[in-house]
PDB file of C-alpha atoms in Angstrom:
ATOM      1  CA  UNK A 977      83.502 110.685 111.627  1.00 73.00           C
ATOM      2  CA  UNK A 978      83.365 112.827 108.493  1.00 83.00           C
ATOM      3  CA  UNK A 979      81.520 111.453 105.462  1.00 84.00           C
ATOM      4  CA  UNK A 980      84.894 110.772 103.814  1.00 86.00           C
ATOM      5  CA  UNK A 981      86.034 108.745 106.826  1.00 89.00           C
ATOM      6  CA  UNK A 982      82.791 106.764 106.781  1.00 91.00           C
ATOM      7  CA  UNK A 983      83.175 106.022 103.089  1.00 93.00           C
ATOM      8  CA  UNK A 984      86.814 104.927 103.284  1.00 93.00           C
ATOM      9  CA  UNK A 985      86.158 102.787 106.362  1.00 94.00           C
ATOM     10  CA  UNK A 986      83.375 100.947 104.566  1.00 95.00           C
ATOM     11  CA  UNK A 987      85.445 100.775 101.367  1.00 97.00           C
ATOM     12  CA  UNK A 988      88.195  98.797 103.102  1.00 96.00           C
ATOM     13  CA  UNK A 989      85.692  96.102 104.066  1.00 96.00           C
ATOM     14  CA  UNK A 990      84.127  96.116 100.626  1.00 97.00           C
ATOM     15  CA  UNK A 991      87.440  95.765  98.779  1.00 97.00           C
ATOM     16  CA  UNK A 992      88.602  92.978 101.103  1.00 97.00           C
ATOM     17  CA  UNK A 993      85.443  91.008 100.295  1.00 97.00           C
ATOM     18  CA  UNK A 994      85.857  91.546  96.554  1.00 96.00           C
ATOM     19  CA  UNK A 995      89.489  90.416  96.655  1.00 96.00           C
ATOM     20  CA  UNK A 996      88.405  87.195  98.310  1.00 95.00           C
ATOM     21  CA  UNK A 997      85.586  86.578  95.826  1.00 95.00           C
ATOM     22  CA  UNK A 998      87.419  87.662  92.673  1.00 94.00           C
ATOM     23  CA  UNK A 999      91.228  87.384  92.991  1.00 96.00           C
ATOM     24  CA  UNK A1000      93.624  89.559  91.009  1.00 96.00           C
ATOM     25  CA  UNK A1001      94.599  86.596  88.846  1.00 96.00           C
ATOM     26  CA  UNK A1002      91.030  86.472  87.531  1.00 96.00           C
ATOM     27  CA  UNK A1003      90.918  90.223  86.897  1.00 96.00           C
ATOM     28  CA  UNK A1004      93.980  89.907  84.694  1.00 96.00           C
ATOM     29  CA  UNK A1005      92.111  87.447  82.468  1.00 97.00           C
ATOM     30  CA  UNK A1006      89.589  90.103  81.478  1.00 96.00           C
ATOM     31  CA  UNK A1007      89.494  90.876  77.731  1.00 95.00           C
ATOM     32  CA  UNK A1008      89.742  94.572  78.578  1.00 98.00           C
ATOM     33  CA  UNK A1009      92.775  94.232  80.826  1.00 98.00           C
ATOM     34  CA  UNK A1010      95.254  94.427  77.957  1.00 96.00           C
ATOM     35  CA  UNK A1011      93.447  96.995  75.801  1.00 97.00           C
ATOM     36  CA  UNK A1012      95.249 100.215  74.915  1.00 97.00           C
ATOM     37  CA  UNK A1013      93.750 103.139  76.818  1.00 98.00           C
ATOM     38  CA  UNK A1014      92.615 106.478  75.462  1.00 98.00           C
ATOM     39  CA  UNK A1015      94.496 109.453  76.919  1.00 98.00           C
ATOM     40  CA  UNK A1016      92.214 111.474  79.167  1.00 98.00           C
ATOM     41  CA  UNK A1017      94.846 114.193  79.625  1.00 98.00           C
ATOM     42  CA  UNK A1018      95.209 114.630  75.841  1.00 98.00           C
ATOM     43  CA  UNK A1019      91.468 114.662  75.213  1.00 98.00           C
ATOM     44  CA  UNK A1020      90.819 117.210  77.938  1.00 98.00           C
ATOM     45  CA  UNK A1021      93.634 119.480  76.754  1.00 97.00           C
ATOM     46  CA  UNK A1022      92.638 119.382  73.099  1.00 97.00           C
ATOM     47  CA  UNK A1023      88.846 119.120  73.310  1.00 97.00           C
ATOM     48  CA  UNK A1024      85.939 120.832  75.054  1.00 97.00           C
ATOM     49  CA  UNK A1025      87.491 120.140  78.461  1.00 98.00           C
ATOM     50  CA  UNK A1026      84.169 118.903  79.821  1.00 98.00           C
ATOM     51  CA  UNK A1027      84.338 115.716  81.891  1.00 98.00           C
ATOM     52  CA  UNK A1028      80.704 114.702  82.187  1.00 98.00           C
ATOM     53  CA  UNK A1029      79.686 112.383  84.975  1.00 97.00           C
ATOM     54  CA  UNK A1030      77.287 109.501  85.311  1.00 96.00           C
ATOM     55  CA  UNK A1031      76.066 109.756  88.896  1.00 93.00           C
ATOM     56  CA  UNK A1032      72.791 108.382  90.291  1.00 91.00           C
ATOM     57  CA  UNK A1033      72.959 109.845  93.786  1.00 84.00           C
ATOM     58  CA  UNK A1034      75.318 111.306  96.369  1.00 82.00           C
ATOM     59  CA  UNK A1035      75.526 111.584 100.173  1.00 77.00           C
ATOM     60  CA  UNK A1036      74.882 115.333  99.967  1.00 69.00           C
ATOM     61  CA  UNK A1037      72.050 115.411  97.407  1.00 69.00           C
ATOM     62  CA  UNK A1038      70.443 111.979  97.828  1.00 76.00           C
ATOM     63  CA  UNK A1039      68.833 110.848  94.544  1.00 75.00           C
ATOM     64  CA  UNK A1040      69.968 112.790  91.476  1.00 80.00           C
ATOM     65  CA  UNK A1041      68.745 110.573  88.651  1.00 78.00           C
ATOM     66  CA  UNK A1042      68.042 106.848  88.906  1.00 78.00           C
ATOM     67  CA  UNK A1043      65.874 106.642  85.796  1.00 83.00           C
ATOM     68  CA  UNK A1044      68.153 107.134  82.791  1.00 86.00           C
ATOM     69  CA  UNK A1045      70.133 104.118  81.606  1.00 93.00           C
ATOM     70  CA  UNK A1046      73.921 104.108  81.318  1.00 96.00           C
ATOM     71  CA  UNK A1047      74.025 103.590  77.510  1.00 97.00           C
ATOM     72  CA  UNK A1048      71.621 106.472  76.959  1.00 97.00           C
ATOM     73  CA  UNK A1049      73.712 108.782  79.138  1.00 97.00           C
ATOM     74  CA  UNK A1050      77.192 107.955  77.815  1.00 98.00           C
ATOM     75  CA  UNK A1051      76.177 107.870  74.149  1.00 98.00           C
ATOM     76  CA  UNK A1052      74.549 111.257  74.660  1.00 98.00           C
ATOM     77  CA  UNK A1053      77.684 112.596  76.322  1.00 98.00           C
ATOM     78  CA  UNK A1054      79.941 111.392  73.511  1.00 98.00           C
ATOM     79  CA  UNK A1055      77.621 112.901  70.898  1.00 98.00           C
ATOM     80  CA  UNK A1056      77.653 116.186  72.847  1.00 98.00           C
ATOM     81  CA  UNK A1057      81.421 116.428  72.503  1.00 98.00           C
ATOM     82  CA  UNK A1058      82.614 115.859  76.051  1.00 98.00           C
ATOM     83  CA  UNK A1059      86.341 115.166  76.480  1.00 98.00           C
ATOM     84  CA  UNK A1060      85.857 112.284  78.917  1.00 98.00           C
ATOM     85  CA  UNK A1061      83.187 110.582  80.983  1.00 98.00           C
ATOM     86  CA  UNK A1062      83.428 109.998  84.724  1.00 98.00           C
ATOM     87  CA  UNK A1063      81.674 106.857  85.942  1.00 98.00           C
ATOM     88  CA  UNK A1064      80.843 106.642  89.657  1.00 97.00           C
ATOM     89  CA  UNK A1065      81.445 103.016  90.634  1.00 97.00           C
ATOM     90  CA  UNK A1066      80.755 103.276  94.369  1.00 96.00           C
ATOM     91  CA  UNK A1067      77.538 101.408  95.220  1.00 94.00           C
ATOM     92  CA  UNK A1068      76.693 102.128  98.850  1.00 93.00           C
ATOM     93  CA  UNK A1069      76.992 105.919  98.799  1.00 92.00           C
ATOM     94  CA  UNK A1070      76.552 106.840  95.122  1.00 93.00           C
ATOM     95  CA  UNK A1071      74.448 104.029  93.663  1.00 93.00           C
ATOM     96  CA  UNK A1072      77.006 103.145  90.994  1.00 95.00           C
ATOM     97  CA  UNK A1073      78.798  99.925  90.104  1.00 96.00           C
ATOM     98  CA  UNK A1074      81.642  98.451  88.122  1.00 97.00           C
ATOM     99  CA  UNK A1075      79.018  97.122  85.731  1.00 97.00           C
ATOM    100  CA  UNK A1076      78.206 100.758  84.873  1.00 97.00           C
ATOM    101  CA  UNK A1077      81.820 101.138  83.775  1.00 98.00           C
ATOM    102  CA  UNK A1078      81.683  97.939  81.746  1.00 98.00           C
ATOM    103  CA  UNK A1079      78.480  99.008  79.995  1.00 98.00           C
ATOM    104  CA  UNK A1080      79.862 102.474  79.287  1.00 98.00           C
ATOM    105  CA  UNK A1081      83.013 100.974  77.745  1.00 98.00           C
ATOM    106  CA  UNK A1082      80.886  98.911  75.374  1.00 98.00           C
ATOM    107  CA  UNK A1083      79.090 101.992  74.041  1.00 98.00           C
ATOM    108  CA  UNK A1084      81.639 104.816  73.658  1.00 98.00           C
ATOM    109  CA  UNK A1085      85.126 105.413  72.293  1.00 98.00           C
ATOM    110  CA  UNK A1086      86.302 108.258  74.490  1.00 98.00           C
ATOM    111  CA  UNK A1087      88.230 108.188  77.808  1.00 98.00           C
ATOM    112  CA  UNK A1088      86.416 106.785  80.824  1.00 98.00           C
ATOM    113  CA  UNK A1089      87.433 107.781  84.346  1.00 98.00           C
ATOM    114  CA  UNK A1090      86.729 105.359  87.148  1.00 98.00           C
ATOM    115  CA  UNK A1091      85.592 107.621  89.952  1.00 98.00           C
ATOM    116  CA  UNK A1092      85.675 105.876  93.293  1.00 97.00           C
ATOM    117  CA  UNK A1093      87.483 105.949  96.614  1.00 97.00           C
ATOM    118  CA  UNK A1094      90.642 104.010  95.809  1.00 98.00           C
ATOM    119  CA  UNK A1095      92.341 102.747  98.935  1.00 97.00           C
ATOM    120  CA  UNK A1096      93.924  99.536  97.602  1.00 98.00           C
ATOM    121  CA  UNK A1097      96.019  98.667  94.509  1.00 98.00           C
ATOM    122  CA  UNK A1098      93.456  95.963  93.700  1.00 98.00           C
ATOM    123  CA  UNK A1099      90.982  98.667  92.666  1.00 98.00           C
ATOM    124  CA  UNK A1100      93.419  99.999  90.068  1.00 98.00           C
ATOM    125  CA  UNK A1101      93.659  96.604  88.390  1.00 98.00           C
ATOM    126  CA  UNK A1102      89.884  96.374  88.692  1.00 98.00           C
ATOM    127  CA  UNK A1103      89.516  99.686  86.861  1.00 98.00           C
ATOM    128  CA  UNK A1104      91.661  98.410  83.981  1.00 98.00           C
ATOM    129  CA  UNK A1105      89.794  95.099  83.808  1.00 98.00           C
ATOM    130  CA  UNK A1106      86.446  96.884  83.548  1.00 98.00           C
ATOM    131  CA  UNK A1107      87.480  99.277  80.791  1.00 98.00           C
ATOM    132  CA  UNK A1108      88.665 102.466  82.499  1.00 98.00           C
ATOM    133  CA  UNK A1109      91.224 104.715  80.814  1.00 98.00           C
ATOM    134  CA  UNK A1110      91.973 106.732  83.934  1.00 98.00           C
ATOM    135  CA  UNK A1111      91.559 106.539  87.687  1.00 98.00           C
ATOM    136  CA  UNK A1112      90.861 109.098  90.381  1.00 98.00           C
ATOM    137  CA  UNK A1113      93.152 109.225  93.398  1.00 98.00           C
ATOM    138  CA  UNK A1114      91.974 111.374  96.307  1.00 96.00           C
ATOM    139  CA  UNK A1115      94.828 112.877  98.308  1.00 96.00           C
ATOM    140  CA  UNK A1116      92.614 113.155 101.397  1.00 93.00           C
ATOM    141  CA  UNK A1117      92.292 109.339 101.438  1.00 93.00           C
ATOM    142  CA  UNK A1118      95.936 108.424 100.864  1.00 95.00           C
ATOM    143  CA  UNK A1119      99.364 109.167 102.285  1.00 94.00           C
ATOM    144  CA  UNK A1120     102.320 110.278 100.160  1.00 94.00           C
ATOM    145  CA  UNK A1121     103.721 106.755  99.770  1.00 96.00           C
ATOM    146  CA  UNK A1122     100.360 105.445  98.572  1.00 97.00           C
ATOM    147  CA  UNK A1123      99.886 108.330  96.133  1.00 96.00           C
ATOM    148  CA  UNK A1124     103.239 107.549  94.543  1.00 96.00           C
ATOM    149  CA  UNK A1125     102.735 103.773  94.506  1.00 97.00           C
ATOM    150  CA  UNK A1126      99.179 103.881  93.169  1.00 98.00           C
ATOM    151  CA  UNK A1127      99.924 106.396  90.432  1.00 98.00           C
ATOM    152  CA  UNK A1128     102.892 104.291  89.314  1.00 98.00           C
ATOM    153  CA  UNK A1129     100.716 101.177  89.104  1.00 98.00           C
ATOM    154  CA  UNK A1130      98.183 103.030  86.980  1.00 98.00           C
ATOM    155  CA  UNK A1131     100.895 104.212  84.587  1.00 98.00           C
ATOM    156  CA  UNK A1132     102.290 100.671  84.307  1.00 98.00           C
ATOM    157  CA  UNK A1133      98.809  99.598  83.223  1.00 98.00           C
ATOM    158  CA  UNK A1134      98.645 102.406  80.657  1.00 98.00           C
ATOM    159  CA  UNK A1135      96.064 104.516  82.477  1.00 98.00           C
ATOM    160  CA  UNK A1136      96.089 108.246  83.190  1.00 98.00           C
ATOM    161  CA  UNK A1137      95.874 109.512  86.771  1.00 98.00           C
ATOM    162  CA  UNK A1138      93.665 112.336  87.988  1.00 98.00           C
ATOM    163  CA  UNK A1139      94.812 113.296  91.462  1.00 97.00           C
ATOM    164  CA  UNK A1140      92.307 115.263  93.520  1.00 96.00           C
ATOM    165  CA  UNK A1141      93.379 117.813  96.121  1.00 96.00           C
ATOM    166  CA  UNK A1142      91.579 120.132  98.542  1.00 92.00           C
ATOM    167  CA  UNK A1143      94.366 122.245 100.014  1.00 93.00           C
ATOM    168  CA  UNK A1144      98.023 123.263  99.769  1.00 94.00           C
ATOM    169  CA  UNK A1145      99.280 120.490 102.046  1.00 94.00           C
ATOM    170  CA  UNK A1146      97.701 117.831  99.825  1.00 95.00           C
ATOM    171  CA  UNK A1147      99.100 119.528  96.732  1.00 95.00           C
ATOM    172  CA  UNK A1148     102.669 119.448  98.022  1.00 92.00           C
ATOM    173  CA  UNK A1149     102.634 115.670  98.477  1.00 90.00           C
ATOM    174  CA  UNK A1150     100.847 114.989  95.202  1.00 89.00           C
ATOM    175  CA  UNK A1151     103.379 116.259  92.666  1.00 92.00           C
ATOM    176  CA  UNK A1152     104.560 112.966  91.178  1.00 92.00           C
ATOM    177  CA  UNK A1153     105.662 112.505  87.546  1.00 94.00           C
ATOM    178  CA  UNK A1154     103.187 109.641  87.213  1.00 96.00           C
ATOM    179  CA  UNK A1155     100.255 112.017  87.770  1.00 97.00           C
ATOM    180  CA  UNK A1156      98.733 113.452  84.575  1.00 97.00           C
ATOM    181  CA  UNK A1157      95.891 115.636  85.772  1.00 98.00           C
ATOM    182  CA  UNK A1158      95.607 117.644  88.994  1.00 97.00           C
ATOM    183  CA  UNK A1159      92.069 118.287  90.143  1.00 97.00           C
ATOM    184  CA  UNK A1160      90.872 120.758  92.745  1.00 96.00           C
ATOM    185  CA  UNK A1161      87.675 119.678  94.453  1.00 93.00           C
ATOM    186  CA  UNK A1162      85.717 122.833  95.197  1.00 92.00           C
ATOM    187  CA  UNK A1163      83.633 120.946  97.754  1.00 83.00           C
ATOM    188  CA  UNK A1164      84.743 121.045 101.376  1.00 75.00           C
ATOM    189  CA  UNK A1165      84.577 117.361 102.379  1.00 68.00           C
ATOM    190  CA  UNK A1166      83.873 118.268 105.997  1.00 67.00           C
ATOM    191  CA  UNK A1167      81.031 120.733 105.437  1.00 69.00           C
ATOM    192  CA  UNK A1168      80.127 119.855 101.813  1.00 72.00           C
ATOM    193  CA  UNK A1169      80.009 123.576 101.019  1.00 80.00           C
ATOM    194  CA  UNK A1170      81.160 124.491  97.508  1.00 85.00           C
ATOM    195  CA  UNK A1171      83.234 127.488  96.382  1.00 88.00           C
ATOM    196  CA  UNK A1172      85.191 128.119  93.161  1.00 92.00           C
ATOM    197  CA  UNK A1173      87.667 130.092  95.264  1.00 92.00           C
ATOM    198  CA  UNK A1174      89.353 126.792  96.136  1.00 92.00           C
ATOM    199  CA  UNK A1175      90.349 126.282  92.489  1.00 95.00           C
ATOM    200  CA  UNK A1176      91.476 129.879  92.071  1.00 95.00           C
ATOM    201  CA  UNK A1177      93.529 129.843  95.251  1.00 94.00           C
ATOM    202  CA  UNK A1178      95.411 126.631  94.449  1.00 96.00           C
ATOM    203  CA  UNK A1179      95.858 127.266  90.708  1.00 96.00           C
ATOM    204  CA  UNK A1180      98.921 129.476  91.191  1.00 93.00           C
ATOM    205  CA  UNK A1181     100.669 126.667  93.088  1.00 95.00           C
ATOM    206  CA  UNK A1182      99.934 123.969  90.494  1.00 96.00           C
ATOM    207  CA  UNK A1183     102.777 123.380  87.994  1.00 95.00           C
ATOM    208  CA  UNK A1184     101.853 123.746  84.326  1.00 93.00           C
ATOM    209  CA  UNK A1185     103.223 120.274  83.653  1.00 94.00           C
ATOM    210  CA  UNK A1186      99.881 118.907  84.882  1.00 97.00           C
ATOM    211  CA  UNK A1187      96.517 119.326  83.194  1.00 98.00           C
ATOM    212  CA  UNK A1188      94.505 121.410  85.655  1.00 98.00           C
ATOM    213  CA  UNK A1189      90.970 120.253  86.454  1.00 98.00           C
ATOM    214  CA  UNK A1190      88.288 121.985  88.512  1.00 97.00           C
ATOM    215  CA  UNK A1191      85.738 119.681  90.138  1.00 95.00           C
ATOM    216  CA  UNK A1192      82.371 120.142  91.851  1.00 88.00           C
ATOM    217  CA  UNK A1193      79.999 123.078  91.947  1.00 86.00           C
ATOM    218  CA  UNK A1194      80.377 123.933  88.258  1.00 91.00           C
ATOM    219  CA  UNK A1195      76.890 124.468  86.907  1.00 90.00           C
ATOM    220  CA  UNK A1196      77.203 127.354  84.466  1.00 93.00           C
ATOM    221  CA  UNK A1197      79.198 128.528  81.465  1.00 95.00           C
ATOM    222  CA  UNK A1198      80.043 131.640  83.480  1.00 94.00           C
ATOM    223  CA  UNK A1199      81.806 129.485  86.085  1.00 94.00           C
ATOM    224  CA  UNK A1200      84.022 127.940  83.409  1.00 96.00           C
ATOM    225  CA  UNK A1201      84.812 131.316  81.871  1.00 94.00           C
ATOM    226  CA  UNK A1202      85.714 132.480  85.364  1.00 94.00           C
ATOM    227  CA  UNK A1203      88.139 129.571  85.874  1.00 96.00           C
ATOM    228  CA  UNK A1204      89.858 129.414  82.482  1.00 96.00           C
ATOM    229  CA  UNK A1205      92.100 132.460  83.131  1.00 96.00           C
ATOM    230  CA  UNK A1206      93.512 130.531  86.104  1.00 97.00           C
ATOM    231  CA  UNK A1207      94.853 127.824  83.778  1.00 97.00           C
ATOM    232  CA  UNK A1208      92.107 125.230  84.109  1.00 97.00           C
ATOM    233  CA  UNK A1209      91.664 123.031  81.038  1.00 97.00           C
ATOM    234  CA  UNK A1210      89.160 120.529  82.393  1.00 98.00           C
ATOM    235  CA  UNK A1211      85.896 120.793  84.276  1.00 98.00           C
ATOM    236  CA  UNK A1212      84.228 117.825  85.935  1.00 97.00           C
ATOM    237  CA  UNK A1213      80.457 118.258  85.851  1.00 95.00           C
ATOM    238  CA  UNK A1214      77.972 115.773  87.269  1.00 83.00           C
ATOM    239  CA  UNK A1215      74.775 117.026  88.819  1.00 89.00           C
ATOM    240  CA  UNK A1216      74.265 119.827  86.279  1.00 93.00           C
ATOM    241  CA  UNK A1217      73.653 117.241  83.541  1.00 96.00           C
ATOM    242  CA  UNK A1218      72.423 114.244  85.527  1.00 94.00           C
ATOM    243  CA  UNK A1219      69.573 116.091  87.226  1.00 93.00           C
ATOM    244  CA  UNK A1220      67.908 116.610  83.825  1.00 94.00           C
ATOM    245  CA  UNK A1221      65.764 114.090  81.933  1.00 93.00           C
ATOM    246  CA  UNK A1222      68.281 113.948  79.095  1.00 96.00           C
ATOM    247  CA  UNK A1223      71.870 114.394  80.387  1.00 96.00           C
ATOM    248  CA  UNK A1224      73.391 114.100  76.912  1.00 97.00           C
ATOM    249  CA  UNK A1225      71.191 116.825  75.478  1.00 97.00           C
ATOM    250  CA  UNK A1226      71.915 119.017  78.492  1.00 97.00           C
ATOM    251  CA  UNK A1227      75.662 118.521  77.977  1.00 97.00           C
ATOM    252  CA  UNK A1228      75.359 119.349  74.282  1.00 97.00           C
ATOM    253  CA  UNK A1229      73.553 122.627  74.993  1.00 97.00           C
ATOM    254  CA  UNK A1230      76.162 123.482  77.611  1.00 97.00           C
ATOM    255  CA  UNK A1231      79.135 122.789  75.323  1.00 97.00           C
ATOM    256  CA  UNK A1232      77.541 124.710  72.443  1.00 96.00           C
ATOM    257  CA  UNK A1233      77.221 127.700  74.758  1.00 96.00           C
ATOM    258  CA  UNK A1234      80.953 127.558  75.460  1.00 93.00           C
ATOM    259  CA  UNK A1235      81.971 128.120  71.855  1.00 66.00           C
TER     260      UNK A1235
END
């Protein structure tokens, strides 16, 4: 099994257990469930374009940063001028949680992306109930019917959709009007190798009606300058900031270097 297959297999069990313990009817009673969301697509297009991530660890890099607290990180990111913040909510493989999303929502007023492996509509409602403004859908985890259904549910709830692709085949089945942002993951999910060539190669096939995002392996201003001519407006950056003692300060220095 690939790491993605391991994650999604475990995720199905995890989500089933959560649905039993905390039914959808209870999620809908959350104070945040009916809040009006910030537009991630608008913020990315009009702002710095940096989507900074809160990520404690990953399957490929083990521990990244388990010391800094969520409020410290997200407040620092907002002060730095990021366009949105990605919150890893997967616990087993990335050390995150839905509580991280809830805490982040209480401390910042910019778009929050729930980054997880969404394999069930329940998780979309969960994202809304815990304060997310946008969700990540990974084409490699879902079939075309699911991509369409899940993105439509997100839009009905007022959230933006970032749809992540890895190749041309995934791109072709991901072009739905309910998708706002198209992201190219530069990391090969089978080998975990990273190359910006993935973004460059797929950029010419991505319609301009979507906000183009490049994800993974972006650790320098030069990389962003290299990708902008290909139409990319957003850049999801996690480890570059999180591996430092002060992620917010690191993000601020990075964004200042862009201008």
